[in-house]
PDB file of N, CA and C in Angstrom:
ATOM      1  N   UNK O   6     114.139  92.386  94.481  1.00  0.00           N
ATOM      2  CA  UNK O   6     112.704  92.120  94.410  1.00  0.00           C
ATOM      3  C   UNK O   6     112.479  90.656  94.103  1.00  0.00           C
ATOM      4  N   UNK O   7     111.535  90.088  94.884  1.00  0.00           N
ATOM      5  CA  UNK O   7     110.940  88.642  94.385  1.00  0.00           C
ATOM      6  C   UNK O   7     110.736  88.456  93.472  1.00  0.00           C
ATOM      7  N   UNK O   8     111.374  87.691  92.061  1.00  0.00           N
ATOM      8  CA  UNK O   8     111.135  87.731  91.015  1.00  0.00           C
ATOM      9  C   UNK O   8     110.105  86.650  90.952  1.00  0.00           C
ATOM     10  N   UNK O   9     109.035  86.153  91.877  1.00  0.00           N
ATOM     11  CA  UNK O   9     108.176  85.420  91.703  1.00  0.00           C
ATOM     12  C   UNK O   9     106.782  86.133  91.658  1.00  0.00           C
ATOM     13  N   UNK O  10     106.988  87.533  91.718  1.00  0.00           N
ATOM     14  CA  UNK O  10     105.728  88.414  91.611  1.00  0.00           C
ATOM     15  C   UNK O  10     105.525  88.771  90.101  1.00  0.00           C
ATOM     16  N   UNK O  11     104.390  88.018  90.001  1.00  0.00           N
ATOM     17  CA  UNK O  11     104.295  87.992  88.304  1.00  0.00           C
ATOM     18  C   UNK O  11     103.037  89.236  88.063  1.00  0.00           C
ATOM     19  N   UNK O  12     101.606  89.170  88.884  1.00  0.00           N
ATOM     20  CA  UNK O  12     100.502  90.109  88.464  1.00  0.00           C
ATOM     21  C   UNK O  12     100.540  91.002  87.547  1.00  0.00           C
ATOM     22  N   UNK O  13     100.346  89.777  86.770  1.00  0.00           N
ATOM     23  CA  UNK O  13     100.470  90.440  85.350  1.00  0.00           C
ATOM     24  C   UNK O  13      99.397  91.332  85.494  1.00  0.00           C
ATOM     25  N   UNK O  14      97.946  91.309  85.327  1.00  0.00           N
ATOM     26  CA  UNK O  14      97.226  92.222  86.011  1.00  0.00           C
ATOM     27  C   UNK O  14      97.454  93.339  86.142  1.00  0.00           C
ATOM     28  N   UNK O  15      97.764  93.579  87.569  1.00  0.00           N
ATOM     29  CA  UNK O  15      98.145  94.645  88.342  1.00  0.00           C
ATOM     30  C   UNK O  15      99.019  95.210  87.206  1.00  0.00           C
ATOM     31  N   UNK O  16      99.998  94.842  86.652  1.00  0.00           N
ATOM     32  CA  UNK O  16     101.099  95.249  86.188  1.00  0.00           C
ATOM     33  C   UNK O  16     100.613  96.226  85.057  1.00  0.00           C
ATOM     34  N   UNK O  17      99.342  95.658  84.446  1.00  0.00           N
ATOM     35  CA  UNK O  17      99.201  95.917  83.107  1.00  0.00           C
ATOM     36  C   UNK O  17      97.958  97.547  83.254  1.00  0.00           C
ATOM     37  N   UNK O  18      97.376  97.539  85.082  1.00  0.00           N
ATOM     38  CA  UNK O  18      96.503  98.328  85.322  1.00  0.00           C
ATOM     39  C   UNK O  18      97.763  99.505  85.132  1.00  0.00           C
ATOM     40  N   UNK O  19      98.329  99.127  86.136  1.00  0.00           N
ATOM     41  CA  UNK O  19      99.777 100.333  86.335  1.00  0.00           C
ATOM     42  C   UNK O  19     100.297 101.291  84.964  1.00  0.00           C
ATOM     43  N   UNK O  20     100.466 100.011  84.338  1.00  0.00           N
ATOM     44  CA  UNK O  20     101.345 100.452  82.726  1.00  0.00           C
ATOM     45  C   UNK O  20      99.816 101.184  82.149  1.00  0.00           C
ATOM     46  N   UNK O  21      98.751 100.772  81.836  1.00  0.00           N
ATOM     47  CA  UNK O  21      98.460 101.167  80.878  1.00  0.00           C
ATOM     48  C   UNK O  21      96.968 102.299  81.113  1.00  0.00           C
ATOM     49  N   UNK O  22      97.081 102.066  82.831  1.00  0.00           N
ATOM     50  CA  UNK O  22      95.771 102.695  83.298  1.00  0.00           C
ATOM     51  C   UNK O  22      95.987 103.884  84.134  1.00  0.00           C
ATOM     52  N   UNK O  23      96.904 103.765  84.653  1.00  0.00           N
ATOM     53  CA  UNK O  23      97.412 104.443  86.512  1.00  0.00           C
ATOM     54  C   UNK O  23      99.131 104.650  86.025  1.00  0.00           C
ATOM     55  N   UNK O  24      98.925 105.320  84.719  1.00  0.00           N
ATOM     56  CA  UNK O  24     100.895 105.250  83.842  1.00  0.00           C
ATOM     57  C   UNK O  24     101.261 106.665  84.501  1.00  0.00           C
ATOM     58  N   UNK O  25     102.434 107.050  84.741  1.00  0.00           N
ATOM     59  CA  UNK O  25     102.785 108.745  84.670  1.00  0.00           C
ATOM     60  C   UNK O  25     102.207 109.588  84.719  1.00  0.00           C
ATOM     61  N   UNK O  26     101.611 109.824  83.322  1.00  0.00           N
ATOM     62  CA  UNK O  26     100.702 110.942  83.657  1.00  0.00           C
ATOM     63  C   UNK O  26      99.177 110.876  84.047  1.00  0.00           C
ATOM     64  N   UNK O  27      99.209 110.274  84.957  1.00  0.00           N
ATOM     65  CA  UNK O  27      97.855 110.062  85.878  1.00  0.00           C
ATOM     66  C   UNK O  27      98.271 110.583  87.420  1.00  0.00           C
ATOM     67  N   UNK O  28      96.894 111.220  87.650  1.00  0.00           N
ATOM     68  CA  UNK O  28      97.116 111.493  89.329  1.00  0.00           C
ATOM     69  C   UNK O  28      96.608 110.574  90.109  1.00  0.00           C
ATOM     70  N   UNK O  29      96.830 110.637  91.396  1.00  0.00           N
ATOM     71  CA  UNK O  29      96.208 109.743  92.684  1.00  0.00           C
ATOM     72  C   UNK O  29      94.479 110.222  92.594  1.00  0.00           C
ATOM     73  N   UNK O  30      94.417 111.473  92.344  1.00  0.00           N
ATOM     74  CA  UNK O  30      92.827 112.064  92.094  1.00  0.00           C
ATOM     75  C   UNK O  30      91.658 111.085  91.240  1.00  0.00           C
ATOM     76  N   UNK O  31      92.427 110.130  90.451  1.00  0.00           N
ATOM     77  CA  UNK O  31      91.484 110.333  88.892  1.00  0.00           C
ATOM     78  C   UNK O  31      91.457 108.365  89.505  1.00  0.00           C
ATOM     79  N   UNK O  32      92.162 107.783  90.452  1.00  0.00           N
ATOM     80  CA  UNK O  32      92.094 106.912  90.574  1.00  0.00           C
ATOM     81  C   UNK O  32      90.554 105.976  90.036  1.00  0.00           C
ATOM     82  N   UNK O  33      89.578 106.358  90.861  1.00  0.00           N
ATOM     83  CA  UNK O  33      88.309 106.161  90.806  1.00  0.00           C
ATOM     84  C   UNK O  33      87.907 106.245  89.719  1.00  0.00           C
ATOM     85  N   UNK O  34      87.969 106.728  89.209  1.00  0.00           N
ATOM     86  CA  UNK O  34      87.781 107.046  87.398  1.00  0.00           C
ATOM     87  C   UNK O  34      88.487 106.445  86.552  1.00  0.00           C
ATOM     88  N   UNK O  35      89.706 105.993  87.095  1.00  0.00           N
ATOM     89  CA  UNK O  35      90.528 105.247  86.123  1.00  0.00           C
ATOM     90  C   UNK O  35      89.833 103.660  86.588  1.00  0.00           C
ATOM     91  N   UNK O  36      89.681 103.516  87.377  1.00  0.00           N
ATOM     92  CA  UNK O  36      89.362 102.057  88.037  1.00  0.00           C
ATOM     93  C   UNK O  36      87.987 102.134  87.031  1.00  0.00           C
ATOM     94  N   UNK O  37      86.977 103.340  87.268  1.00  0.00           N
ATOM     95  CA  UNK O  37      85.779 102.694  86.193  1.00  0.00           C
ATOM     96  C   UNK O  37      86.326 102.283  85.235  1.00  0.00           C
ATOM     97  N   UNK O  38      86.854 103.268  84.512  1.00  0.00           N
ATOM     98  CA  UNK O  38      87.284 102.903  83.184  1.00  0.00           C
ATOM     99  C   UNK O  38      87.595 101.536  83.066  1.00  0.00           C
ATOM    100  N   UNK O  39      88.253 101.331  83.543  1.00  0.00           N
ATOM    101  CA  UNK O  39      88.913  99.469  83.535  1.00  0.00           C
ATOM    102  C   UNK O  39      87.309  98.584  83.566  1.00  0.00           C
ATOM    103  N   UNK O  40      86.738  99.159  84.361  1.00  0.00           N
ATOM    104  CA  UNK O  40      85.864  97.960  84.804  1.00  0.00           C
ATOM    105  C   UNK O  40      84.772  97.912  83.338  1.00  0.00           C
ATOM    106  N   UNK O  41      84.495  99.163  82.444  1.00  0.00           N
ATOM    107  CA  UNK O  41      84.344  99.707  81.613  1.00  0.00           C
ATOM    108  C   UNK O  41      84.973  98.833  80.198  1.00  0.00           C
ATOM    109  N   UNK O  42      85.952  98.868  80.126  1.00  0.00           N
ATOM    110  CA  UNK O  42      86.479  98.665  79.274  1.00  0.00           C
ATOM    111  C   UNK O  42      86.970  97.049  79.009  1.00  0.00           C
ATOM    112  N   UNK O  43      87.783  96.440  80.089  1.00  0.00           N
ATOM    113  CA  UNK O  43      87.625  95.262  80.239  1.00  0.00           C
ATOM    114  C   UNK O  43      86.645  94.346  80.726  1.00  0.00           C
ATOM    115  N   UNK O  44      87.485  93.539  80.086  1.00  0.00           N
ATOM    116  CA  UNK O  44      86.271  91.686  80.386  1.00  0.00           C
ATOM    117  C   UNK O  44      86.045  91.607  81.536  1.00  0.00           C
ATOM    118  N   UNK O  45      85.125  90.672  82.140  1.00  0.00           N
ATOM    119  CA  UNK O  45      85.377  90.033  83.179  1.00  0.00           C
ATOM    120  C   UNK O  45      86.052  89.293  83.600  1.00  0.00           C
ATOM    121  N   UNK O  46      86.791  88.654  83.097  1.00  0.00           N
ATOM    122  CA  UNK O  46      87.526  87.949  83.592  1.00  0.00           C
ATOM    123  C   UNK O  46      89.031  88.427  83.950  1.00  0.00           C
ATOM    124  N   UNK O  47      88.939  90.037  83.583  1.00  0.00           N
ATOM    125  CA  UNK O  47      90.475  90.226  83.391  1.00  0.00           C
ATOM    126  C   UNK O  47      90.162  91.262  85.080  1.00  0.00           C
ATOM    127  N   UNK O  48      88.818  91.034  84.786  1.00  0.00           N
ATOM    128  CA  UNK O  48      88.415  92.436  86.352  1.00  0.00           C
ATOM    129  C   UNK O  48      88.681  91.534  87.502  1.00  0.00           C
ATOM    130  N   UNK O  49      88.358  90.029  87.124  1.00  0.00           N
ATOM    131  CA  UNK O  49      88.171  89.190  88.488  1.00  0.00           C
ATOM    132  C   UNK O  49      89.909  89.103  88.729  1.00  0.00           C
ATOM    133  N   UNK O  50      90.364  88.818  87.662  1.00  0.00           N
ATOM    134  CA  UNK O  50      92.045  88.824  88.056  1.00  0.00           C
ATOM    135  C   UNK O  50      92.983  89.664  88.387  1.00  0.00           C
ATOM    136  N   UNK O  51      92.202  91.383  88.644  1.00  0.00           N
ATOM    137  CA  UNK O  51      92.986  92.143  89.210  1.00  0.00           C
ATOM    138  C   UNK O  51      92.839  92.011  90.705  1.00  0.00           C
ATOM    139  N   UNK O  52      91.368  91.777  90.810  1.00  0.00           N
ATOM    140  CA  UNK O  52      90.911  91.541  92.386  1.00  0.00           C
ATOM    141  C   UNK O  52      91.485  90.968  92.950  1.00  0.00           C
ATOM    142  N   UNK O  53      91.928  89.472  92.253  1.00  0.00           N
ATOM    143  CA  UNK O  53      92.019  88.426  93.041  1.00  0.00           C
ATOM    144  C   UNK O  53      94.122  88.332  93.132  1.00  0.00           C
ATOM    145  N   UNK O  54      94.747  89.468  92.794  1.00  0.00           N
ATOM    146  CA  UNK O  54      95.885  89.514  92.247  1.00  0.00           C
ATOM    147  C   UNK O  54      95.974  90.614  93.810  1.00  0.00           C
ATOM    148  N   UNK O  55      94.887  91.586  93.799  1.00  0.00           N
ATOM    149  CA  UNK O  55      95.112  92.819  94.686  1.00  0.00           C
ATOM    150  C   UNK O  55      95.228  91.910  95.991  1.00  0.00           C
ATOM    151  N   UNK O  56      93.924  91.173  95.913  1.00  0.00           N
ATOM    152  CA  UNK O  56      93.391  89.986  97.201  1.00  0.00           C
ATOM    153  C   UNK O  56      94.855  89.699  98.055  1.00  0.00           C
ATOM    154  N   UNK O  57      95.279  88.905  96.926  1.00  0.00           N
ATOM    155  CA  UNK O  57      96.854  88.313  97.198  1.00  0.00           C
ATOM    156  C   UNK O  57      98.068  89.060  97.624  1.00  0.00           C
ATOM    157  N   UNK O  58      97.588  90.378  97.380  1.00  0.00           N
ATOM    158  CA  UNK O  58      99.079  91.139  97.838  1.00  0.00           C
ATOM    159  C   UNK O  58      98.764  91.508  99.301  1.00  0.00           C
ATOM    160  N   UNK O  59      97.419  91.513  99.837  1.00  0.00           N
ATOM    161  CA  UNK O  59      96.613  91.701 100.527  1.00  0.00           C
ATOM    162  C   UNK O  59      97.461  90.591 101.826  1.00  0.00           C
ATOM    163  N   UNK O  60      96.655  89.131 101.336  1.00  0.00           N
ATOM    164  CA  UNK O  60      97.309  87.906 101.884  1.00  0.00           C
ATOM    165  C   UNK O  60      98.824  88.199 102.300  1.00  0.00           C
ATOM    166  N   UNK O  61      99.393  87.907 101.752  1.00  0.00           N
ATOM    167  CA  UNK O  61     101.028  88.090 101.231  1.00  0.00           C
ATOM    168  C   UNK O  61     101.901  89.041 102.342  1.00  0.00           C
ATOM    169  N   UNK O  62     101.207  90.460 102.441  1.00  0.00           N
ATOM    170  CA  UNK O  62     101.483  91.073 103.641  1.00  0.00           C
ATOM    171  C   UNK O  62     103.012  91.598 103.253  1.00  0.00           C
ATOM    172  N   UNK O  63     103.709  91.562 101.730  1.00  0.00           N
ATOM    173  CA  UNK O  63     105.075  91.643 101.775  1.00  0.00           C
ATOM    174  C   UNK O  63     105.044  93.193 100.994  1.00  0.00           C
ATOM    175  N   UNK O  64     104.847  94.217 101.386  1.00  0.00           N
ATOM    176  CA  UNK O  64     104.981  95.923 101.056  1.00  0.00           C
ATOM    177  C   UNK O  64     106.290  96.352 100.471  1.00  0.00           C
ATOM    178  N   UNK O  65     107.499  95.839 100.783  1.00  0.00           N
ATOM    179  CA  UNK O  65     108.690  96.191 100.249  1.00  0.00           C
ATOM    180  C   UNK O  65     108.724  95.320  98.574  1.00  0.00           C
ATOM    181  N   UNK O  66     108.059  94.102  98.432  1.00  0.00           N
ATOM    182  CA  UNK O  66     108.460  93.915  97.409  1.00  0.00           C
ATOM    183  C   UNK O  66     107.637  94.464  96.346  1.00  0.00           C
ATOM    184  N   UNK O  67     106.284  95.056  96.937  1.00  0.00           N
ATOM    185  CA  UNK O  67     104.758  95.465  96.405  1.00  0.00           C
ATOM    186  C   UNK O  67     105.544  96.788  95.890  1.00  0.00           C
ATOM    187  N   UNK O  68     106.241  97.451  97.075  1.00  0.00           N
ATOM    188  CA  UNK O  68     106.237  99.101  96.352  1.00  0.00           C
ATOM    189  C   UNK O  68     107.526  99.236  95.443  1.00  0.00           C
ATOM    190  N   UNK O  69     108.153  97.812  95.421  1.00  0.00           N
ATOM    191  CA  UNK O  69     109.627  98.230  94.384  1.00  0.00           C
ATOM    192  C   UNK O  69     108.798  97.624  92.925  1.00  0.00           C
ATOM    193  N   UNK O  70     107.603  96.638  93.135  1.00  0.00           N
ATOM    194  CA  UNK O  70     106.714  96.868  91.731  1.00  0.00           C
ATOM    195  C   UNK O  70     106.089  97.807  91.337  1.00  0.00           C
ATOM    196  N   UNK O  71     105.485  98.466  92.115  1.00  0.00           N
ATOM    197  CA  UNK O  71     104.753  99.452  91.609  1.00  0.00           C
ATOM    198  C   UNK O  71     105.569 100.832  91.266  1.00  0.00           C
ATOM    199  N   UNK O  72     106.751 100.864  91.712  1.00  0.00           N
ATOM    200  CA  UNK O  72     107.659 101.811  91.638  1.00  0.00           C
ATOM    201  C   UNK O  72     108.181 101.907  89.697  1.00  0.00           C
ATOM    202  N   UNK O  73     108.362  99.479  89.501  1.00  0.00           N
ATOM    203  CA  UNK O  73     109.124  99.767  88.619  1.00  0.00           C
ATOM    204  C   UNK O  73     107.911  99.805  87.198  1.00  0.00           C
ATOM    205  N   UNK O  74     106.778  99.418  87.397  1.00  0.00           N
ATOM    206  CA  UNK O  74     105.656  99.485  86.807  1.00  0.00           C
ATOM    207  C   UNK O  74     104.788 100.775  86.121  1.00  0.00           C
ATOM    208  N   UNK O  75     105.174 101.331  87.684  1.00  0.00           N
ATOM    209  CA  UNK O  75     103.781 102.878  87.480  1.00  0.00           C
ATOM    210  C   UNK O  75     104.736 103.596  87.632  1.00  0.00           C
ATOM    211  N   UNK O  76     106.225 103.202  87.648  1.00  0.00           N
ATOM    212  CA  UNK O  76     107.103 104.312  87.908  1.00  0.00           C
ATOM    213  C   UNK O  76     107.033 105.612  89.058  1.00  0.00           C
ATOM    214  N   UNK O  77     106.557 105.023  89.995  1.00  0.00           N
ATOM    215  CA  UNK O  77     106.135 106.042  91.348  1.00  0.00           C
ATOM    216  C   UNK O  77     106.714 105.267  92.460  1.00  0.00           C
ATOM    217  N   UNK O  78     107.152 106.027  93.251  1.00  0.00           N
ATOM    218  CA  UNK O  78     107.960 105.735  94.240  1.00  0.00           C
ATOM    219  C   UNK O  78     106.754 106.618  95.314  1.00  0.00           C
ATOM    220  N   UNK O  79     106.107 105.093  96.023  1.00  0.00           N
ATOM    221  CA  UNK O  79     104.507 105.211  97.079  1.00  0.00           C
ATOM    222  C   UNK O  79     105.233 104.565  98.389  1.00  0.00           C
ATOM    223  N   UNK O  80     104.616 105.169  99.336  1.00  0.00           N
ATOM    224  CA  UNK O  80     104.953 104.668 101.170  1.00  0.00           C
ATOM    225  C   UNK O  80     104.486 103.807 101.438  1.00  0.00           C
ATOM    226  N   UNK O  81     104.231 102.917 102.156  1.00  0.00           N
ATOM    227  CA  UNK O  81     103.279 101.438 102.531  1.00  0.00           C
ATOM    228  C   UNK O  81     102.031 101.988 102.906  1.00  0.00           C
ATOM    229  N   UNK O  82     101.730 102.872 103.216  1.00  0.00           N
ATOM    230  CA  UNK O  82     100.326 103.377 103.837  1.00  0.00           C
ATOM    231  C   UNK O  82      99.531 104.215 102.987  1.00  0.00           C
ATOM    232  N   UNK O  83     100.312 104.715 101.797  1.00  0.00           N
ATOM    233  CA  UNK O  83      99.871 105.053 100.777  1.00  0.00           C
ATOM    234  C   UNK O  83      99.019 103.707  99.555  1.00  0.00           C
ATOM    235  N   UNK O  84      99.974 102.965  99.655  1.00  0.00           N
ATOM    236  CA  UNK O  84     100.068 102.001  98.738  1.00  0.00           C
ATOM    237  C   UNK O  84      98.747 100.855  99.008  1.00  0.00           C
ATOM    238  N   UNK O  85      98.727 101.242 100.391  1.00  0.00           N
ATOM    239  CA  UNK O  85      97.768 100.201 101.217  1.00  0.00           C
ATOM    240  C   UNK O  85      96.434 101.212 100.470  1.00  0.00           C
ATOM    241  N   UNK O  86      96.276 102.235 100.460  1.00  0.00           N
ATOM    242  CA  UNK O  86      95.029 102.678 100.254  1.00  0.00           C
ATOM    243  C   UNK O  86      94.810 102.377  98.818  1.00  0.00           C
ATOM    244  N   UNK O  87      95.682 102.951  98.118  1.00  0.00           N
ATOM    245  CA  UNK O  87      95.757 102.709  96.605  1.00  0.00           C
ATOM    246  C   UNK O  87      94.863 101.508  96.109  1.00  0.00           C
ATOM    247  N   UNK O  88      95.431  99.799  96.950  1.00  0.00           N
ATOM    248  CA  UNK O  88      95.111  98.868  96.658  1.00  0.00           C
ATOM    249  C   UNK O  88      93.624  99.050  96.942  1.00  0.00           C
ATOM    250  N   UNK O  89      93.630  99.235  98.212  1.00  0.00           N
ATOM    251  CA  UNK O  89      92.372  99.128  98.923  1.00  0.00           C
ATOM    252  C   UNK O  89      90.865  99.966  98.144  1.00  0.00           C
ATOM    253  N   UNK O  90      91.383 101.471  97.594  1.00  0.00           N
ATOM    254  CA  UNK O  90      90.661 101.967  96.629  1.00  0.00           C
ATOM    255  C   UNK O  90      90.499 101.007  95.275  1.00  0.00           C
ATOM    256  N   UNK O  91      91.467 100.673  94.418  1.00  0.00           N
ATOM    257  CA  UNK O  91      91.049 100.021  93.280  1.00  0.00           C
ATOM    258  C   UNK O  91      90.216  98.972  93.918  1.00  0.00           C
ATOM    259  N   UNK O  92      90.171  97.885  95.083  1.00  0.00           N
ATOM    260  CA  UNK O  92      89.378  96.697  94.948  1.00  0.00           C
ATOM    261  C   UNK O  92      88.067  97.358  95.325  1.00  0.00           C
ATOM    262  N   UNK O  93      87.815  98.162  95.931  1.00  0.00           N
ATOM    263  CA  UNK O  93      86.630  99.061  96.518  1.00  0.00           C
ATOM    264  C   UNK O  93      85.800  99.363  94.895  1.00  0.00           C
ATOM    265  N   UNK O  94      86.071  99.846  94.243  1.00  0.00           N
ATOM    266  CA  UNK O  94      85.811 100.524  92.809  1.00  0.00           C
ATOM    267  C   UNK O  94      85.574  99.310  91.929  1.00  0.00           C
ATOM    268  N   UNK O  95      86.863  98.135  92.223  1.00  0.00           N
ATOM    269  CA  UNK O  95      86.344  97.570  91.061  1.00  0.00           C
ATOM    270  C   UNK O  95      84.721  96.224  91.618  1.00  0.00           C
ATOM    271  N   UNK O  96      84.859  96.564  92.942  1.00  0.00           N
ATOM    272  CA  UNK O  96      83.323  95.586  93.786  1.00  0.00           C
ATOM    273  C   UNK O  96      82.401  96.510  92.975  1.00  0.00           C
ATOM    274  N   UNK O  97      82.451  97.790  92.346  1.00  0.00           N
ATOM    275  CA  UNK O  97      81.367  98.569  92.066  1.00  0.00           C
ATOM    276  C   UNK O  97      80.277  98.490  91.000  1.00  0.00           C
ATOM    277  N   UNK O  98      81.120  97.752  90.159  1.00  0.00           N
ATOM    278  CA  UNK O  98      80.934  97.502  89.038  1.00  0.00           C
ATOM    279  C   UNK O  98      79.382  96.448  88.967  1.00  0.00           C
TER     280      UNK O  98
END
């Protein structure tokens, strides 16, 4: 894995929002929560972290983070929605 993928962010939605015992169901709900609970500034830096993985276009190194993060082992087309749902949810706010 690119050890230049830092999103801390992302990392910290995974660990502490979207952890184990969470389903793919509650996503939307977990994303309020965040938007809920955190600052703004920490909401603009998941966006702009999701934005970038977006840009970036690199899925193998995206799903061996989120694998070692959220501890889930996700498909690229899964993973694509995932993202695509949290930035959707967190525009909601």
């Amino acid at each position: 894995m690119n050890e230049d993928l830092k999103y801390d962010t992302f990392r910290y939605f995974l660990e502490c929002y979207f952890n184990p015992s969470a389903n793919y169901e509650e996503l939307e709900t977990l994303v309020k929560e965040f938007n809920s609970t955190e600052e703004s500034k920490y909401r603009q830096k998941l966006q702009q972290e999701l934005e970038q993985i977006f840009q970036l276009d690199n899925w193998d190194d995206i799903q061996e983070f989120v694998r070692k993060h959220a501890m889930r082992k996700i498909n690229s087309d899964r993973l694509t929605w995932f993202i695509r749902t949290i930035l959707h949810n967190l525009n909601q706010s």
